[in-house]
C-alpha atoms as a PDB file:
ATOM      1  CA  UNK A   1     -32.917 -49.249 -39.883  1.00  0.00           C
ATOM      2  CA  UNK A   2     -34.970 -46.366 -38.333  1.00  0.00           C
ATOM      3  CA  UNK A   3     -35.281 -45.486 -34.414  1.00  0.00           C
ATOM      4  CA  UNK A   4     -38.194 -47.076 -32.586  1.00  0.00           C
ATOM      5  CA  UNK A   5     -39.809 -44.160 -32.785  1.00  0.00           C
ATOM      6  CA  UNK A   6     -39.552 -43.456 -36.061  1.00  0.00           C
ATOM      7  CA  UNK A   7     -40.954 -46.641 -36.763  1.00  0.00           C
ATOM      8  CA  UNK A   8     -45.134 -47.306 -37.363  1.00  0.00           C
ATOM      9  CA  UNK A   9     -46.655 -48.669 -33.687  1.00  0.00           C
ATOM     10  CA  UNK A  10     -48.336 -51.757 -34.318  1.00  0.00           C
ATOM     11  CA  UNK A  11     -50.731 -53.098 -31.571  1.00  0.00           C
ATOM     12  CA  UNK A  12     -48.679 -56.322 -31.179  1.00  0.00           C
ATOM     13  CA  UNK A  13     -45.659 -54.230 -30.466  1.00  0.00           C
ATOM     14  CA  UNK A  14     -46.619 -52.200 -27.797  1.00  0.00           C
ATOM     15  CA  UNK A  15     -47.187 -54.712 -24.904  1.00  0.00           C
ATOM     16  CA  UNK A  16     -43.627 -56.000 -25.837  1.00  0.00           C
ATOM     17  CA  UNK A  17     -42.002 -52.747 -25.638  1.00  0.00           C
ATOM     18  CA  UNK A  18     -43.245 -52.054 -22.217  1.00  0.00           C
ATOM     19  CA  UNK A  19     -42.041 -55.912 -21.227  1.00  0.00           C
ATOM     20  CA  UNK A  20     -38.499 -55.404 -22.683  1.00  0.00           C
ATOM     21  CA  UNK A  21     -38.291 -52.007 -20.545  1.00  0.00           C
ATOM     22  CA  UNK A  22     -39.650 -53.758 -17.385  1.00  0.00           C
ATOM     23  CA  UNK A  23     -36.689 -56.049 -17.848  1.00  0.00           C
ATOM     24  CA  UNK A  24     -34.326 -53.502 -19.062  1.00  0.00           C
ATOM     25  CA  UNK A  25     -34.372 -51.069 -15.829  1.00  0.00           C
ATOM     26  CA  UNK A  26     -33.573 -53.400 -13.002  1.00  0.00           C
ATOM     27  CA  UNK A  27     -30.802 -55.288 -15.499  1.00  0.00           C
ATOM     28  CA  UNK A  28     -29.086 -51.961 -15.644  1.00  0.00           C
ATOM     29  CA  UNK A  29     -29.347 -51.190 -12.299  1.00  0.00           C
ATOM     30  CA  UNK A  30     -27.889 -53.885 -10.423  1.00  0.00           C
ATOM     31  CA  UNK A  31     -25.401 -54.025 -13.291  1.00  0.00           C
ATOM     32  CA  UNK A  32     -24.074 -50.577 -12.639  1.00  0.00           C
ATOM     33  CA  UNK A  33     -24.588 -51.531  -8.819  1.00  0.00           C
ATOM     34  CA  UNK A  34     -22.596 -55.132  -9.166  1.00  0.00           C
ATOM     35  CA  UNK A  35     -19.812 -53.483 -11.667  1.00  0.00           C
ATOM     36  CA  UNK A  36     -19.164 -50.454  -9.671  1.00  0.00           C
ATOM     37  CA  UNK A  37     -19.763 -51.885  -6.267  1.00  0.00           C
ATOM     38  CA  UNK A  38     -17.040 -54.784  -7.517  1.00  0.00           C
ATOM     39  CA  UNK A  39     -14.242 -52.137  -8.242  1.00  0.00           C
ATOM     40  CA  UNK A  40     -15.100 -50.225  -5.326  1.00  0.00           C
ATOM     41  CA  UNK A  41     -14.370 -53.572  -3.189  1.00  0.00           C
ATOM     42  CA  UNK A  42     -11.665 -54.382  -4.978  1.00  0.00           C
ATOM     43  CA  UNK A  43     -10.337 -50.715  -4.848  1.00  0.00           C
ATOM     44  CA  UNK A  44     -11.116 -51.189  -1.024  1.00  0.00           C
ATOM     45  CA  UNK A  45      -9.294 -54.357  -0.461  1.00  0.00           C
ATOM     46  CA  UNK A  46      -6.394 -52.797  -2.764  1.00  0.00           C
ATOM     47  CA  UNK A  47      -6.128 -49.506  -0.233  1.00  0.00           C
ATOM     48  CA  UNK A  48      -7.836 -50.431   2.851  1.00  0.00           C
ATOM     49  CA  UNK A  49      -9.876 -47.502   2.989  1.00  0.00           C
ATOM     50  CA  UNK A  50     -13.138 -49.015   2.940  1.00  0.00           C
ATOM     51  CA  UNK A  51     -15.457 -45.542   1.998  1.00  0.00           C
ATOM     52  CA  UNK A  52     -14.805 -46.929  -1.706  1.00  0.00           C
ATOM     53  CA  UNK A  53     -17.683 -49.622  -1.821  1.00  0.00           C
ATOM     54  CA  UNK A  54     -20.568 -46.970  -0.936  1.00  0.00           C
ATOM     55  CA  UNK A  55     -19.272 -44.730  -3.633  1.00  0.00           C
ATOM     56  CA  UNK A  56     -19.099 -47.505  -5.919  1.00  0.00           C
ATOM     57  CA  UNK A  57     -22.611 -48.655  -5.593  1.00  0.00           C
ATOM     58  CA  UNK A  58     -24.025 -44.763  -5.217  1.00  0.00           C
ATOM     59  CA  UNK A  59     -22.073 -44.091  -8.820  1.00  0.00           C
ATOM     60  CA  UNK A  60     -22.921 -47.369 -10.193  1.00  0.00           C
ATOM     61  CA  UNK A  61     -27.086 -46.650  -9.145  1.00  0.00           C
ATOM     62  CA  UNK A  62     -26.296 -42.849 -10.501  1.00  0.00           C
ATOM     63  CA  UNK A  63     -24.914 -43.995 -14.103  1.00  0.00           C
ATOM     64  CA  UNK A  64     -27.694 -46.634 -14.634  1.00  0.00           C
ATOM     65  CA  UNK A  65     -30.007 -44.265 -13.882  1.00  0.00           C
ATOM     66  CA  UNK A  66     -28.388 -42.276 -16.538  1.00  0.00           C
ATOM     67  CA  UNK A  67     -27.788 -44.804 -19.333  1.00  0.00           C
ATOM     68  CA  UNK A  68     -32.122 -45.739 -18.829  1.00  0.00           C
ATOM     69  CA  UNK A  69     -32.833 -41.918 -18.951  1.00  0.00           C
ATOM     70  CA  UNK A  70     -31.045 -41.437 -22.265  1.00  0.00           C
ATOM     71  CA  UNK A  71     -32.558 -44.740 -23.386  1.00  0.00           C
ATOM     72  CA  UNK A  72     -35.859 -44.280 -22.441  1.00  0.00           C
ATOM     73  CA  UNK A  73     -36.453 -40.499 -21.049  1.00  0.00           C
ATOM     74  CA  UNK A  74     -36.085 -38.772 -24.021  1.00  0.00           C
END
């Protein structure tokens, strides 16, 4: 099966590509926020040292932003 964009654009596609993007960014973004946030509380509650839930959400906003730039920057 080609690539999207090796595929034809049909007029009836296009609104639904931008929809499934719309809902796409924010679902990886507070996934990589909730996932890395989570270990960074748990590896917070495990140590005590509680500078691991801002790094946790800052890596978990970086590598979402990541992931949706290779999915839909290039």
């Amino acid at each position: 099966m080609p690539a999207m964009s090796e595929q034809e654009r049909r007029p009836e596609t296009d609104g639904r590509d931008f929809a499934d993007a719309a809902w796409s960014v924010p679902s990886y973004l507070m996934s990589g926020i909730l996932l890395w946030g989570g270990i960074g509380w748990l590896l917070s509650w495990w140590t005590g040292v509680h500078a691991f839930i801002p790094i946790g959400v800052i890596l978990g906003v970086g590598l979402a932003a990541y992931l949706i730039y290779l999915k839909y920057g290039r």
